[in-house]
Amino acid sequence: MKVKSSTGLYCLIGNPLEKSLSPDIHNTSFDINKVDAVYTALEVKPEYLEDAVKGIKALNIKGFNVTIPHKVEIIPYLDELDREANLLGAVNTVKNVNGRLKGYNTDGKGFIELLKSKRVKVKNQKVIVIGAGGAARAIAMSLAIEGVKEILIVNRTIEKARTLSDEIKDKVKDITVKYSLKSEKEYAEYDLIINCTSIGMYPDAESVPFDLSLLSKSCTVADIVYKPLKTKFLQLAESRGHQTVEGLGMLINQALLSEEIWLDKTIEKELVLKELVKGF
Ligand code: ATR
């Protein structure tokens, strides 16, 4: 694309950033969606976070993403938070409207929207979340906000599963939240399972986080891992006849949701995913 004086600038702030896929995702999307903008990654050390936010305001940068280690620490420098960011206490997207900064969190919402686009029902469903770290927390909280009936958190460290379970119950009403270590019992009544751990991620590509034979065939199987594109967990699920949802789709969706917030318009996502898959 040609950079002109009218070209908008968007960016990611975090540290370190050399492995981030965000510039590739957003610039591909700007190209496909014909948005006159460029996206870059700016490494910001923790001691410069406040100065960086002031600089963004001074330069009138209209939107940016936030990643590790600033997702929580940025909050005092923002003027307003949306519901998701407020419940999670973490921000991954900021919109600048005339110098007023509003924080959002699209980490879980991107996943929910992807499910919807694949006609996977969420409301009143029973869901298993594997893992209790940052990714599990964002996804579980979004599912809770979206109105799932029950969440079962399965985690290697039971204490972390309990903490997350208590937090969700505390913040969202009318929901059942359970937690467990892996067990041999049946999970046939669950409608959706999501791997929110790094199990199965390259180079550990032969590992699987859950025994699929415990699930009913109607259970949708999703994975946040996107390297490899189709994890062993998803390959096995597919061969057993489950509907599957890939991690790269989730990653791209949460990124493109940020664009929709910044630009106030619907962004074409399928073509962006197709283009990015080619480079994988
Ligand atoms: P993220 O922010 O990406 O979610 P995280 O906060 O470090 O990363 O959380 C990683 C999650 O994957 C945790 O639930 C972790 O389990 P523990 O709470 O027991 O540490 C889980 N995890 C990572 N590697 C795992 C493995 N080999 N087996 C089981 N669980 C694993």
GROMACS .gro file of N, CA, C and O in nm, residues 75 77-83 85-86 91 93-95 100-104:
model
   76
   75ILE      N    1  -0.450   0.035   3.273
   75ILE     CA    2  -0.584   0.080   3.315
   75ILE      C    3  -0.585   0.219   3.383
   75ILE      O    4  -0.669   0.302   3.346
   77TYR      N    5  -0.427   0.472   3.319
   77TYR     CA    6  -0.405   0.579   3.222
   77TYR      C    7  -0.522   0.596   3.124
   77TYR      O    8  -0.517   0.678   3.034
   78LEU      N    9  -0.626   0.515   3.143
   78LEU     CA   10  -0.741   0.522   3.052
   78LEU      C   11  -0.856   0.597   3.119
   78LEU      O   12  -0.864   0.605   3.242
   79ASP      N   13  -0.948   0.651   3.036
   79ASP     CA   14  -1.058   0.730   3.090
   79ASP      C   15  -1.181   0.646   3.118
   79ASP      O   16  -1.267   0.683   3.198
   80GLU      N   17  -1.193   0.532   3.048
   80GLU     CA   18  -1.316   0.454   3.056
   80GLU      C   19  -1.286   0.310   3.015
   80GLU      O   20  -1.194   0.286   2.936
   81LEU      N   21  -1.365   0.214   3.068
   81LEU     CA   22  -1.349   0.074   3.029
   81LEU      C   23  -1.483   0.018   2.984
   81LEU      O   24  -1.587   0.054   3.041
   82ASP      N   25  -1.484  -0.073   2.886
   82ASP     CA   26  -1.610  -0.139   2.852
   82ASP      C   27  -1.631  -0.255   2.950
   82ASP      O   28  -1.546  -0.284   3.034
   83ARG      N   29  -1.749  -0.321   2.941
   83ARG     CA   30  -1.787  -0.419   3.042
   83ARG      C   31  -1.685  -0.535   3.054
   83ARG      O   32  -1.643  -0.572   3.163
   85ALA      N   33  -1.366  -0.550   2.962
   85ALA     CA   34  -1.237  -0.507   3.017
   85ALA      C   35  -1.249  -0.483   3.167
   85ALA      O   36  -1.160  -0.517   3.245
   86ASN      N   37  -1.362  -0.428   3.208
   86ASN     CA   38  -1.386  -0.401   3.348
   86ASN      C   39  -1.394  -0.531   3.429
   86ASN      O   40  -1.330  -0.545   3.534
   91VAL      N   41  -0.696  -0.504   2.959
   91VAL     CA   42  -0.731  -0.435   2.834
   91VAL      C   43  -0.640  -0.484   2.722
   91VAL      O   44  -0.520  -0.498   2.743
   93THR      N   45  -0.732  -0.361   2.385
   93THR     CA   46  -0.764  -0.268   2.277
   93THR      C   47  -0.798  -0.132   2.337
   93THR      O   48  -0.874  -0.125   2.434
   94VAL      N   49  -0.745  -0.025   2.277
   94VAL     CA   50  -0.779   0.110   2.324
   94VAL      C   51  -0.822   0.194   2.204
   94VAL      O   52  -0.759   0.188   2.097
   95LYS      N   53  -0.931   0.269   2.223
   95LYS     CA   54  -0.977   0.360   2.118
   95LYS      C   55  -0.961   0.503   2.171
   95LYS      O   56  -0.997   0.532   2.285
  100ARG      N   57  -0.981   1.116   2.450
  100ARG     CA   58  -1.039   1.033   2.557
  100ARG      C   59  -1.014   0.886   2.522
  100ARG      O   60  -1.055   0.839   2.415
  101LEU      N   61  -0.948   0.815   2.613
  101LEU     CA   62  -0.910   0.677   2.583
  101LEU      C   63  -1.005   0.578   2.650
  101LEU      O   64  -1.022   0.580   2.772
  102LYS      N   65  -1.065   0.490   2.567
  102LYS     CA   66  -1.153   0.386   2.622
  102LYS      C   67  -1.090   0.249   2.599
  102LYS      O   68  -1.046   0.216   2.489
  103GLY      N   69  -1.087   0.169   2.706
  103GLY     CA   70  -1.025   0.036   2.699
  103GLY      C   71  -1.128  -0.073   2.677
  103GLY      O   72  -1.237  -0.071   2.734
  104TYR      N   73  -1.093  -0.170   2.595
  104TYR     CA   74  -1.179  -0.285   2.563
  104TYR      C   75  -1.097  -0.412   2.581
  104TYR      O   76  -0.974  -0.409   2.585
   0.00000   0.00000   0.00000
